[in-house]
């Protein structure tokens, strides 16, 4: 009984849902449904025959006004129940004529008016929707909204494309034009002095100014010395630096980033405090751009921001900082000084940079990190020791093996393979012998394989071991195609 | 009371009940769609702005990038396998391998790929960390240019089983599962790996990307050369569906931390988490959704902070069924897969321990993706009976229909706007207009069919049906072959 088993839900969890369903259900249920049988039982296919009620009313004519009033109320209610609202209103009016002091007919007429109001909305002739007018209003409003939004969206789609294509073309034309203008400024004798009006026009226009700025930024990357200074002069002369500073202080993060980038490229330090403030921003991209700007702007200590990072320093940020160092030929700091950082991610970054920039002198500090309480730091340290091929780390790696988690044990075996020191041979054979995990065995066998003749001999011996059948693992390891 | 009157009363009560329930569900669904669309719009805007500062090339050159195994199961893909493998090998990334799993194909897929890439069987020792059917052999190329290609030949066991075999053989940090017949954008791996690089104190366990429809597109050498809107109505309708689902739905769900599904056509996962969860389930046809749900459960129950992210960039192109028969089969499978996953993991339902995943994501799928089509179907059937045996409240019926229709169409047109404002992949204006025209027809010709398929899928689930059924493909329109 698969269904039975599956539908045994915990009712407690349904409670909130059931309550909310009931609430909305009641809200939209309108005035209910009309199926009551009239006193004479005259229901024909859901429609009440009023001829019978009319004939009954004749019998009561010329009798007591109170009785006539009651009869009219009953008739009105039947009519109401069978959706004949105009007739119901007629009967209630007659009832008012009989006993004007009674409030019920007035209330009922108001109720009918309210109920039928929805149908009369938006120039629609009277329609009986038999639902609350609020619901009808909502539905009609949504329909109108949908139709209007369809038309608007259609127009936006068609115009957006034309606008986008036009803007792209215009941008391209301006880019080429400004490139020539800047080259002219840098490499001709007249510079821009010959055309002051032209350049002022560009700077006065927001769109054009932005493109000019972008061109300057692109150009300065490839310039150095006199030409770079000359371009910076122009940037300052045109007051574009003020524009960049204004952007850097903007409340909008994406504008701030533009400002940071421009200031970093033009080496303007007036907004450094604001950039430092953004190092702790919740916005990851703003945070990263602040880091990159500071690497360029903070000449005295480019990587000082690493001392102040409180949030995780993501791999993405790490990669961008690394790219900044290599891409702009910046002086590489000694990353050893961040190995004791309180921020786990900064330590990992420092470890990775020690490997990338081959700072082997830091190996003893890296070995110390094998005692760190963070598994990930220990794993990275193991990896770095392997990549740097630090033979002095072999005893420490062997020692830590038995205390490590599985993942780091695997990392140790891989590191020993990279270091490829014969002093680890016995240990690696022991791993193959004692461990049940196939990955550990394979990695250990690979490490033995790569240990030259001694390793080859050890593997051959293992292949024909009576203790365990290693044949399949060793064949796998010896297959160089894998 | 007469017998006719009793019947009348029953109809009235049922009619009232169903009208209100359908109305309630319709309004709730629409409200949810509007909220999701608004959320998506905000998230998309932020993503695109953020992305305008990103240079993906820095990932290619960086030494800190995680390694990736691209795992592609293949079953009888003889027509396209060589080209598709070539396209996978030419993806932009510096540290990745391609593992193609031949899941017991009965055609010459394996022979073709062995010949094309100069493969030979190697002495591979299999560590079956996740259970899968017997692996007959592992092939590597003699040509060093294809050193990052591995072909696994195994006994047929279905897509999930093939993916599990691939994961067993993979040794990289991340696993990217794809359909071998899908076409990945060359920079897809760069974009998908970025959320993993941005990981903070919450572990990224999976990332999904947008799947786009490749029917009628011009394809050369396993890559999209020209994007066209599908010529056939049925495929075109699916373009709308996919755009709505990916740009308006999943983007918002990822932001709300309630994403339950990463499409099987393209998903990237943390390999260790996948292995610790037991890999893809072979007991369901909705293995992609089931894996995400299980991974999320695993992380929550372990008390670890995690995140499932989503990339709105179009990263993968796939051929969708363009005949009713095949589409029906696919949709039945999806409906069955949804039911299987939801009922297997019923513990999550409105369980506060699972936060938004249990309180929002799962209930949304339960009520709106699984239950709503069933109720809608029975309401329509009842409505037909009601017309025959009683007198419906026609003014309200017409009003309700107009409401549903106009809203549904406007939602689709909004989805087209989302696409236009973000990636505008359809260059021709005519294509966009065609898409909008399709939005007007969809509720009449396509939606009723989806209801029927949903019912059939659930019926299959009740009957305990297993297996995938055949998925015949027409094959992409390869401009290189047509030109030649």
Coordinates of N, CA, C and O in Angstrom, one line a residue, chain A residues 2-3 5-9 13-14 17 21 24-25 28-29 32-35 37 43 45-47 83 127-131 135-136 139-140 142-143 145-147 149-150 153-154 156-158 160-162 164 253-254 257-258 261 283-285 289 312 314-316 318-320 322-323 344 352-353 356 438-439 442 472-473 475-476 479 481-482, chain B residues 1 5 8-9 12-13 16-17 19-21 23-24 27 46 49-50 53-55 58-59 62-65 120-125 127 140 171 194 197-201 340 343 346-347 349-351 366-367 391 393 395-396 399-400 402-403 406-407 409-410 413-414 416-417 420-421 424 426-429 432-433 436 440 461-462 464 466:
Chain A
X2 N 1.4 1.6 -1.2 CA 2.3 2.7 -1.3 C 1.7 4.0 -0.9 O 2.3 4.8 -0.2
X3 N 0.5 4.2 -1.4 CA -0.2 5.5 -1.2 C -0.4 5.7 0.3 O -0.1 6.8 0.8
X5 N 1.0 4.6 2.8 CA 2.2 4.9 3.5 C 2.7 6.3 3.3 O 3.1 7.0 4.2
X6 N 2.5 6.7 2.0 CA 3.1 8.0 1.7 C 2.2 9.2 2.2 O 2.7 10.3 2.4
X7 N 0.9 9.0 2.3 CA 0.1 10.1 2.7 C -0.1 10.2 4.2 O -0.9 11.0 4.7
X8 N 0.6 9.4 5.0 CA 0.5 9.6 6.4 C 1.3 10.8 6.9 O 2.4 10.7 7.4
X9 N 0.8 11.9 6.6 CA 1.5 13.1 7.0 C 1.2 13.5 8.4 O 0.2 13.2 8.9
X13 N 1.8 19.6 11.0 CA 2.5 20.4 10.0 C 1.5 21.1 9.0 O 1.8 22.1 8.4
X14 N 0.3 20.4 8.9 CA -0.7 21.0 8.0 C -1.5 22.1 8.6 O -2.2 22.8 7.9
X17 N -1.3 25.6 7.3 CA -1.8 25.6 5.9 C -3.4 25.6 5.9 O -4.0 26.4 5.2
X21 N -5.8 28.2 4.4 CA -6.8 27.9 3.3 C -8.2 28.3 3.7 O -8.9 28.9 3.0
X24 N -8.8 32.1 3.5 CA -8.9 32.6 2.2 C -10.2 32.1 1.5 O -10.9 32.8 0.8
X25 N -10.6 30.9 1.9 CA -11.8 30.2 1.4 C -13.0 31.0 1.8 O -13.9 31.3 1.0
X28 N -13.2 34.4 0.0 CA -13.6 34.5 -1.4 C -15.0 33.7 -1.6 O -15.4 33.6 -2.7
X29 N -15.5 33.3 -0.6 CA -16.7 32.4 -0.8 C -18.0 33.2 -1.1 O -19.0 32.7 -1.4
X32 N -22.4 32.8 -0.6 CA -23.0 31.4 -0.5 C -23.7 31.0 -1.8 O -23.7 31.7 -2.8
X33 N -24.4 29.9 -1.7 CA -25.1 29.4 -2.9 C -26.5 29.2 -2.6 O -26.9 29.0 -1.4
X34 N -27.3 29.3 -3.6 CA -28.7 29.2 -3.4 C -29.3 28.0 -3.9 O -29.4 27.8 -5.1
X35 N -29.7 27.1 -3.0 CA -30.4 25.9 -3.4 C -31.6 25.5 -2.6 O -32.2 24.5 -2.7
X37 N -35.0 25.1 -0.9 CA -36.3 24.8 -1.5 C -37.4 25.8 -0.9 O -37.4 26.0 0.3
X43 N -39.1 23.8 -7.2 CA -37.8 24.0 -7.8 C -37.7 23.3 -9.1 O -38.0 22.1 -9.1
X45 N -35.3 22.5 -12.1 CA -33.9 22.7 -12.6 C -33.2 23.9 -12.1 O -32.6 24.7 -12.8
X46 N -33.3 24.1 -10.8 CA -32.6 25.2 -10.2 C -33.3 26.5 -10.3 O -32.8 27.5 -9.7
X47 N -34.3 26.6 -11.0 CA -35.0 27.9 -11.1 C -36.4 27.9 -10.4 O -37.2 27.0 -10.6
X83 N -31.7 34.8 -7.4 CA -30.9 35.8 -8.1 C -31.7 36.8 -8.9 O -31.2 37.4 -9.9
X127 N -24.4 42.6 -14.6 CA -24.2 41.1 -14.7 C -24.2 40.6 -13.3 O -23.6 41.1 -12.4
X128 N -24.9 39.5 -13.1 CA -24.9 38.9 -11.8 C -23.8 37.8 -11.7 O -24.0 36.7 -12.3
X129 N -22.8 38.1 -11.0 CA -21.6 37.2 -10.9 C -21.8 36.2 -9.7 O -21.1 35.3 -9.5
X130 N -22.8 36.5 -8.8 CA -23.1 35.7 -7.6 C -21.9 35.6 -6.7 O -21.7 34.5 -6.1
X131 N -21.0 36.5 -6.8 CA -19.8 36.5 -5.9 C -19.7 37.8 -5.2 O -20.3 38.8 -5.7
X135 N -14.4 40.5 -4.7 CA -13.7 39.5 -5.6 C -13.8 39.9 -7.1 O -12.9 39.9 -7.8
X136 N -15.0 40.3 -7.4 CA -15.3 40.7 -8.9 C -14.4 41.8 -9.2 O -13.8 41.9 -10.3
X139 N -10.8 40.7 -9.7 CA -10.6 39.9 -11.0 C -10.6 40.9 -12.2 O -9.8 40.8 -13.0
X140 N -11.6 41.8 -12.1 CA -11.6 42.8 -13.2 C -10.4 43.7 -13.3 O -9.8 43.9 -14.4
X142 N -7.4 42.8 -12.2 CA -6.3 42.0 -12.7 C -6.3 41.9 -14.2 O -5.3 42.0 -14.9
X143 N -7.6 41.7 -14.7 CA -7.7 41.5 -16.2 C -7.2 42.8 -16.9 O -6.5 42.8 -17.8
X145 N -5.3 45.1 -15.7 CA -3.8 45.3 -15.5 C -3.1 44.4 -16.5 O -2.1 44.8 -17.1
X146 N -3.5 43.1 -16.7 CA -2.8 42.2 -17.5 C -2.8 42.7 -19.0 O -1.8 42.7 -19.6
X147 N -4.0 43.2 -19.4 CA -4.1 43.7 -20.8 C -3.2 44.9 -21.0 O -2.4 44.9 -22.0
X149 N -0.5 45.7 -19.2 CA 0.9 45.3 -19.1 C 1.4 44.6 -20.3 O 2.5 44.8 -20.8
X150 N 0.5 43.8 -21.0 CA 0.8 43.1 -22.2 C 1.2 44.1 -23.3 O 2.2 44.0 -23.9
X153 N 4.5 46.0 -22.3 CA 5.7 45.2 -22.4 C 6.0 45.0 -23.8 O 7.2 45.0 -24.2
X154 N 5.0 44.8 -24.7 CA 5.2 44.6 -26.1 C 5.9 45.9 -26.7 O 6.9 45.8 -27.4
X156 N 7.7 48.1 -25.0 CA 9.0 48.1 -24.4 C 10.0 47.2 -25.2 O 11.1 47.6 -25.5
X157 N 9.5 46.0 -25.4 CA 10.4 45.0 -26.1 C 10.8 45.5 -27.4 O 12.0 45.5 -27.8
X158 N 9.8 46.1 -28.2 CA 10.2 46.5 -29.5 C 11.1 47.7 -29.5 O 12.0 47.8 -30.3
X160 N 13.1 48.8 -26.9 CA 14.3 48.5 -26.2 C 15.4 48.0 -27.2 O 16.5 48.5 -27.1
X161 N 15.0 47.2 -28.1 CA 16.0 46.6 -29.0 C 16.5 47.7 -29.9 O 17.8 47.8 -30.0
X162 N 15.7 48.5 -30.4 CA 16.2 49.6 -31.3 C 17.1 50.5 -30.5 O 18.2 50.9 -31.0
X164 N 18.8 49.9 -27.8 CA 20.0 49.2 -27.4 C 21.0 49.2 -28.6 O 22.2 49.5 -28.4
X253 N 26.2 51.2 -4.8 CA 27.4 50.4 -4.8 C 28.1 50.3 -6.2 O 29.3 50.3 -6.4
X254 N 27.2 50.2 -7.3 CA 27.8 50.0 -8.6 C 28.5 51.3 -9.1 O 29.4 51.2 -9.9
X257 N 31.9 51.5 -7.2 CA 32.9 50.7 -7.8 C 33.6 51.4 -9.0 O 34.8 51.3 -9.1
X258 N 32.7 52.0 -9.8 CA 33.3 52.8 -11.0 C 34.3 53.8 -10.4 O 35.4 54.0 -11.0
X261 N 37.6 52.2 -9.2 CA 38.4 51.8 -10.3 C 39.1 53.0 -11.0 O 40.3 52.9 -11.3
X283 N 28.5 43.9 0.9 CA 28.4 43.7 -0.5 C 29.8 43.1 -1.0 O 30.8 43.8 -1.0
X284 N 29.7 41.8 -1.4 CA 31.0 41.1 -1.7 C 31.8 41.8 -2.8 O 33.0 41.9 -2.8
X285 N 31.1 42.2 -3.9 CA 31.8 42.8 -5.0 C 32.4 44.2 -4.7 O 33.5 44.5 -5.0
X289 N 36.4 45.1 -4.8 CA 36.9 46.3 -5.5 C 37.7 47.2 -4.6 O 38.7 47.8 -5.0
X312 N 35.1 36.3 5.6 CA 35.9 35.3 4.9 C 36.5 36.0 3.6 O 35.7 36.7 2.9
X314 N 37.2 35.3 0.2 CA 36.8 34.2 -0.7 C 37.9 33.9 -1.7 O 38.7 34.8 -2.0
X315 N 37.8 32.7 -2.3 CA 38.7 32.3 -3.3 C 38.7 33.3 -4.5 O 39.7 33.6 -5.1
X316 N 37.5 33.8 -4.8 CA 37.4 34.7 -5.9 C 38.2 36.0 -5.6 O 38.9 36.5 -6.5
X318 N 40.7 36.2 -3.5 CA 42.1 35.8 -3.5 C 42.7 35.8 -4.9 O 43.8 36.3 -5.2
X319 N 41.8 35.2 -5.8 CA 42.3 35.1 -7.2 C 42.5 36.5 -7.9 O 43.5 36.7 -8.6
X320 N 41.6 37.4 -7.5 CA 41.7 38.7 -8.1 C 42.9 39.5 -7.6 O 43.6 40.2 -8.3
X322 N 45.6 38.0 -6.5 CA 46.8 37.4 -7.1 C 47.0 37.9 -8.6 O 48.1 38.2 -9.0
X323 N 45.9 38.0 -9.3 CA 46.0 38.5 -10.6 C 46.5 40.0 -10.7 O 47.3 40.3 -11.6
X344 N 40.9 32.6 9.1 CA 41.2 31.3 8.5 C 41.5 31.5 7.0 O 42.5 30.9 6.5
X352 N 48.7 29.6 0.0 CA 48.6 29.4 -1.5 C 49.6 30.3 -2.2 O 50.3 29.9 -3.1
X353 N 49.7 31.6 -1.6 CA 50.7 32.5 -2.3 C 52.1 32.1 -2.0 O 53.0 32.3 -2.9
X356 N 52.6 29.7 -4.8 CA 52.6 30.3 -6.1 C 53.9 31.1 -6.3 O 54.5 31.0 -7.4
X438 N 40.6 2.2 -0.6 CA 41.3 2.0 -1.9 C 42.0 3.3 -2.3 O 43.1 3.2 -2.9
X439 N 41.4 4.5 -2.1 CA 42.0 5.7 -2.5 C 43.4 5.9 -1.8 O 44.4 6.3 -2.5
X442 N 45.8 3.5 -3.4 CA 46.2 3.8 -4.8 C 47.2 5.0 -4.7 O 48.3 5.0 -5.3
X472 N 45.7 -5.9 -8.7 CA 44.8 -5.0 -9.4 C 45.1 -3.5 -9.2 O 45.1 -2.7 -10.1
X473 N 45.5 -3.2 -7.9 CA 45.8 -1.8 -7.6 C 47.2 -1.4 -8.2 O 47.3 -0.3 -8.8
X475 N 48.6 -2.7 -10.9 CA 48.4 -2.6 -12.3 C 47.8 -1.2 -12.7 O 48.2 -0.6 -13.7
X476 N 46.8 -0.8 -11.9 CA 46.2 0.5 -12.1 C 47.2 1.6 -12.0 O 47.3 2.5 -12.8
X479 N 49.8 1.8 -14.8 CA 49.3 2.2 -16.1 C 49.5 3.7 -16.3 O 48.7 4.5 -15.7
X481 N 48.9 5.6 -18.6 CA 47.8 6.3 -19.3 C 46.7 6.9 -18.5 O 46.0 7.8 -18.9
X482 N 46.7 6.4 -17.2 CA 45.6 6.9 -16.3 C 46.0 8.2 -15.7 O 47.0 8.3 -15.1
Chain B
X1 N -38.2 15.8 -0.4 CA -37.3 16.3 -1.5 C -37.2 15.3 -2.6 O -37.1 14.1 -2.4
X5 N -34.0 17.1 -7.1 CA -33.5 18.2 -6.3 C -32.2 17.8 -5.5 O -31.3 18.6 -5.4
X8 N -29.5 18.0 -7.8 CA -29.2 19.4 -8.0 C -28.3 20.0 -6.9 O -27.3 20.7 -7.1
X9 N -28.7 19.6 -5.7 CA -28.0 20.0 -4.5 C -26.6 19.6 -4.5 O -25.7 20.3 -4.2
X12 N -24.7 21.6 -6.9 CA -24.5 22.9 -6.4 C -23.3 22.9 -5.4 O -22.4 23.8 -5.5
X13 N -23.4 22.0 -4.5 CA -22.3 22.0 -3.4 C -21.0 21.7 -4.0 O -20.0 22.4 -3.8
X16 N -19.8 24.7 -6.0 CA -19.4 25.8 -5.1 C -18.0 25.5 -4.6 O -17.1 26.3 -4.6
X17 N -17.9 24.2 -4.2 CA -16.6 23.8 -3.6 C -15.4 23.9 -4.6 O -14.4 24.5 -4.3
X19 N -15.4 25.5 -7.5 CA -15.1 26.8 -8.0 C -14.2 27.6 -7.0 O -13.3 28.2 -7.4
X20 N -14.6 27.5 -5.7 CA -13.8 28.2 -4.7 C -12.4 27.7 -4.6 O -11.5 28.4 -4.4
X21 N -12.3 26.3 -4.6 CA -10.9 25.8 -4.5 C -10.1 26.2 -5.7 O -8.9 26.6 -5.5
X23 N -10.5 28.6 -7.6 CA -10.3 30.1 -7.6 C -9.1 30.4 -6.6 O -8.2 31.2 -6.8
X24 N -9.2 29.7 -5.4 CA -8.2 29.9 -4.4 C -6.8 29.5 -4.9 O -5.9 30.3 -4.7
X27 N -5.6 31.9 -7.7 CA -5.1 33.2 -7.1 C -3.8 33.0 -6.4 O -2.9 33.8 -6.5
X46 N 20.6 42.7 -10.0 CA 21.8 42.7 -9.2 C 22.9 41.8 -9.8 O 24.1 42.2 -9.8
X49 N 24.4 43.4 -12.9 CA 25.3 44.6 -12.5 C 26.6 44.0 -11.9 O 27.7 44.5 -12.3
X50 N 26.5 43.1 -11.0 CA 27.7 42.5 -10.4 C 28.6 41.9 -11.5 O 29.8 42.0 -11.5
X53 N 31.3 43.6 -13.7 CA 32.6 43.9 -13.2 C 33.5 42.6 -13.2 O 34.6 42.7 -12.7
X54 N 32.9 41.6 -13.7 CA 33.7 40.3 -13.6 C 34.4 40.0 -14.9 O 33.8 40.1 -16.0
X55 N 35.6 39.6 -14.8 CA 36.4 39.1 -15.9 C 36.6 37.6 -15.7 O 37.5 37.2 -14.9
X58 N 40.1 35.7 -15.8 CA 41.0 35.6 -14.7 C 40.9 34.2 -14.1 O 41.8 33.8 -13.4
X59 N 39.8 33.5 -14.2 CA 39.6 32.2 -13.7 C 40.5 31.2 -14.4 O 41.1 30.3 -13.9
X62 N 44.1 31.6 -13.2 CA 44.4 31.5 -11.8 C 44.8 30.1 -11.3 O 44.3 29.1 -11.8
X63 N 45.8 30.1 -10.4 CA 46.2 28.8 -9.9 C 45.3 28.2 -8.8 O 45.5 27.1 -8.4
X64 N 44.3 29.0 -8.3 CA 43.5 28.6 -7.2 C 42.2 27.9 -7.6 O 41.4 27.6 -6.7
X65 N 42.0 27.7 -8.9 CA 40.7 27.2 -9.3 C 40.5 25.8 -8.9 O 41.4 25.0 -9.0
X120 N 42.1 3.4 -25.9 CA 42.4 2.0 -25.6 C 42.1 1.8 -24.1 O 42.1 2.7 -23.3
X121 N 41.8 0.5 -23.8 CA 41.4 0.1 -22.5 C 42.5 0.2 -21.6 O 43.6 -0.2 -21.9
X122 N 42.3 0.7 -20.4 CA 43.4 0.8 -19.4 C 43.1 -0.1 -18.2 O 41.9 -0.5 -18.0
X123 N 44.1 -0.3 -17.4 CA 44.0 -1.2 -16.2 C 43.4 -0.4 -15.0 O 44.1 0.0 -14.1
X124 N 42.2 -0.1 -15.1 CA 41.6 0.8 -14.1 C 41.0 0.0 -12.9 O 40.3 -1.0 -13.1
X125 N 41.4 0.4 -11.7 CA 40.8 -0.2 -10.5 C 39.6 0.6 -10.1 O 39.8 1.8 -9.7
X127 N 36.8 1.9 -7.7 CA 36.4 2.0 -6.3 C 34.9 2.4 -6.3 O 34.6 3.6 -6.5
X140 N 41.2 5.3 -22.2 CA 41.9 6.6 -22.3 C 42.5 6.7 -23.7 O 42.8 5.7 -24.3
X171 N 38.0 12.1 -10.0 CA 38.8 12.5 -8.9 C 39.0 13.9 -8.6 O 39.9 14.4 -7.9
X194 N 32.1 29.9 -10.5 CA 32.3 31.1 -9.7 C 31.6 31.1 -8.4 O 32.2 31.5 -7.4
X197 N 33.8 29.6 -6.0 CA 34.9 30.5 -5.6 C 34.5 31.6 -4.6 O 35.3 32.1 -3.8
X198 N 33.2 31.9 -4.6 CA 32.7 32.9 -3.8 C 32.2 32.4 -2.4 O 31.6 33.1 -1.6
X199 N 32.4 31.1 -2.2 CA 31.9 30.5 -1.0 C 32.5 31.2 0.3 O 33.7 31.5 0.3
X200 N 31.6 31.4 1.2 CA 32.1 32.1 2.5 C 32.0 31.0 3.6 O 32.7 30.0 3.5
X201 N 31.2 31.3 4.6 CA 31.0 30.3 5.7 C 30.0 29.3 5.3 O 29.7 28.3 6.1
X340 N 7.6 11.2 -6.9 CA 8.5 10.3 -6.2 C 9.4 11.0 -5.2 O 9.5 10.7 -4.0
X343 N 7.3 12.6 -2.2 CA 6.8 11.7 -1.2 C 7.9 10.9 -0.5 O 7.8 10.5 0.7
X346 N 9.0 13.4 2.4 CA 7.8 14.1 2.9 C 8.1 14.8 4.3 O 7.5 15.7 4.8
X347 N 9.2 14.3 4.9 CA 9.6 14.8 6.2 C 9.9 16.3 6.2 O 9.7 17.0 7.2
X349 N 8.3 18.6 4.6 CA 7.1 19.4 4.4 C 6.8 20.2 5.6 O 6.5 19.7 6.7
X350 N 6.8 21.5 5.5 CA 6.5 22.5 6.5 C 7.3 22.2 7.8 O 6.7 22.4 8.9
X351 N 8.5 21.7 7.7 CA 9.3 21.4 8.8 C 10.3 22.6 9.0 O 11.1 22.8 8.2
X366 N 4.9 21.2 -3.7 CA 3.8 20.2 -3.3 C 2.4 20.8 -3.8 O 1.7 20.1 -4.5
X367 N 2.2 22.0 -3.5 CA 0.8 22.5 -3.9 C 0.7 23.0 -5.3 O -0.3 22.7 -5.9
X391 N -26.8 24.1 -14.7 CA -26.6 25.4 -15.3 C -25.5 26.1 -14.6 O -25.7 26.6 -13.4
X393 N -22.8 29.1 -13.5 CA -22.9 30.5 -13.4 C -22.0 31.1 -14.5 O -20.8 31.4 -14.3
X395 N -21.7 33.9 -16.3 CA -21.0 35.2 -16.2 C -19.7 35.0 -15.4 O -18.6 35.5 -15.8
X396 N -19.8 34.3 -14.3 CA -18.6 34.2 -13.4 C -17.5 33.3 -14.1 O -16.3 33.5 -14.0
X399 N -15.8 35.3 -16.6 CA -14.9 36.3 -16.0 C -13.6 35.6 -15.5 O -12.5 36.1 -15.7
X400 N -13.8 34.4 -14.8 CA -12.7 33.7 -14.3 C -11.8 33.2 -15.4 O -10.5 33.3 -15.3
X402 N -11.4 34.6 -18.3 CA -10.7 35.8 -18.9 C -9.5 36.2 -17.9 O -8.4 36.5 -18.4
X403 N -9.8 36.1 -16.7 CA -8.8 36.5 -15.6 C -7.6 35.5 -15.8 O -6.5 36.0 -15.9
X406 N -5.8 36.1 -19.4 CA -5.1 37.3 -19.6 C -3.8 37.3 -18.7 O -2.8 37.8 -19.0
X407 N -4.0 36.8 -17.5 CA -2.9 36.8 -16.5 C -1.8 35.9 -17.0 O -0.6 36.3 -17.0
X409 N -1.2 34.9 -20.1 CA -0.5 35.5 -21.2 C 0.4 36.6 -20.8 O 1.6 36.7 -21.3
X410 N 0.0 37.5 -19.9 CA 0.8 38.6 -19.6 C 2.1 38.1 -18.8 O 3.2 38.7 -19.0
X413 N 4.5 37.0 -21.4 CA 5.1 38.2 -22.1 C 6.1 38.9 -21.2 O 7.1 39.3 -21.7
X414 N 5.8 38.9 -19.9 CA 6.8 39.4 -19.0 C 8.1 38.6 -19.1 O 9.2 39.1 -19.0
X416 N 9.2 37.0 -21.6 CA 9.9 37.4 -22.9 C 10.7 38.7 -22.6 O 11.8 38.9 -23.0
X417 N 10.0 39.6 -21.9 CA 10.7 40.9 -21.5 C 12.0 40.6 -20.7 O 13.0 41.2 -20.9
X420 N 14.6 39.5 -23.0 CA 15.0 40.6 -23.8 C 15.9 41.6 -23.1 O 16.9 42.1 -23.6
X421 N 15.6 41.8 -21.8 CA 16.3 42.8 -21.1 C 17.6 42.2 -20.5 O 18.5 43.0 -20.1
X424 N 18.9 38.6 -24.3 CA 18.3 38.8 -25.7 C 19.0 37.9 -26.7 O 19.7 38.4 -27.6
X426 N 17.6 36.0 -28.9 CA 16.9 35.9 -30.3 C 17.1 37.3 -30.9 O 16.5 38.3 -30.6
X427 N 18.0 37.2 -32.0 CA 18.4 38.5 -32.6 C 17.3 39.1 -33.5 O 17.1 40.3 -33.6
X428 N 16.5 38.1 -34.1 CA 15.5 38.6 -35.0 C 14.2 39.1 -34.3 O 13.7 38.4 -33.4
X429 N 13.7 40.3 -34.7 CA 12.5 40.8 -34.1 C 11.3 39.9 -34.3 O 10.5 39.7 -33.5
X432 N 10.9 37.2 -31.7 CA 10.4 37.7 -30.5 C 8.8 37.8 -30.6 O 8.1 37.4 -29.8
X433 N 8.4 38.4 -31.8 CA 7.0 38.5 -32.0 C 6.3 37.1 -32.1 O 5.2 36.9 -31.6
X436 N 5.8 35.9 -28.7 CA 4.7 36.5 -28.0 C 3.3 35.9 -28.6 O 2.4 35.6 -27.8
X440 N 0.0 33.7 -26.6 CA -1.5 33.8 -26.7 C -2.1 32.4 -27.0 O -3.3 32.2 -26.6
X461 N 2.9 6.8 -11.2 CA 3.5 6.7 -9.9 C 2.7 5.8 -9.0 O 3.3 5.0 -8.3
X462 N 1.4 5.9 -9.0 CA 0.5 5.1 -8.2 C 0.7 3.6 -8.5 O 0.6 2.8 -7.7
X464 N 3.3 2.3 -9.5 CA 4.6 1.9 -9.2 C 5.5 1.7 -10.5 O 6.4 0.8 -10.4
X466 N 8.3 2.0 -13.3 CA 9.7 2.3 -13.2 C 10.2 2.6 -14.6 O 9.5 2.3 -15.6

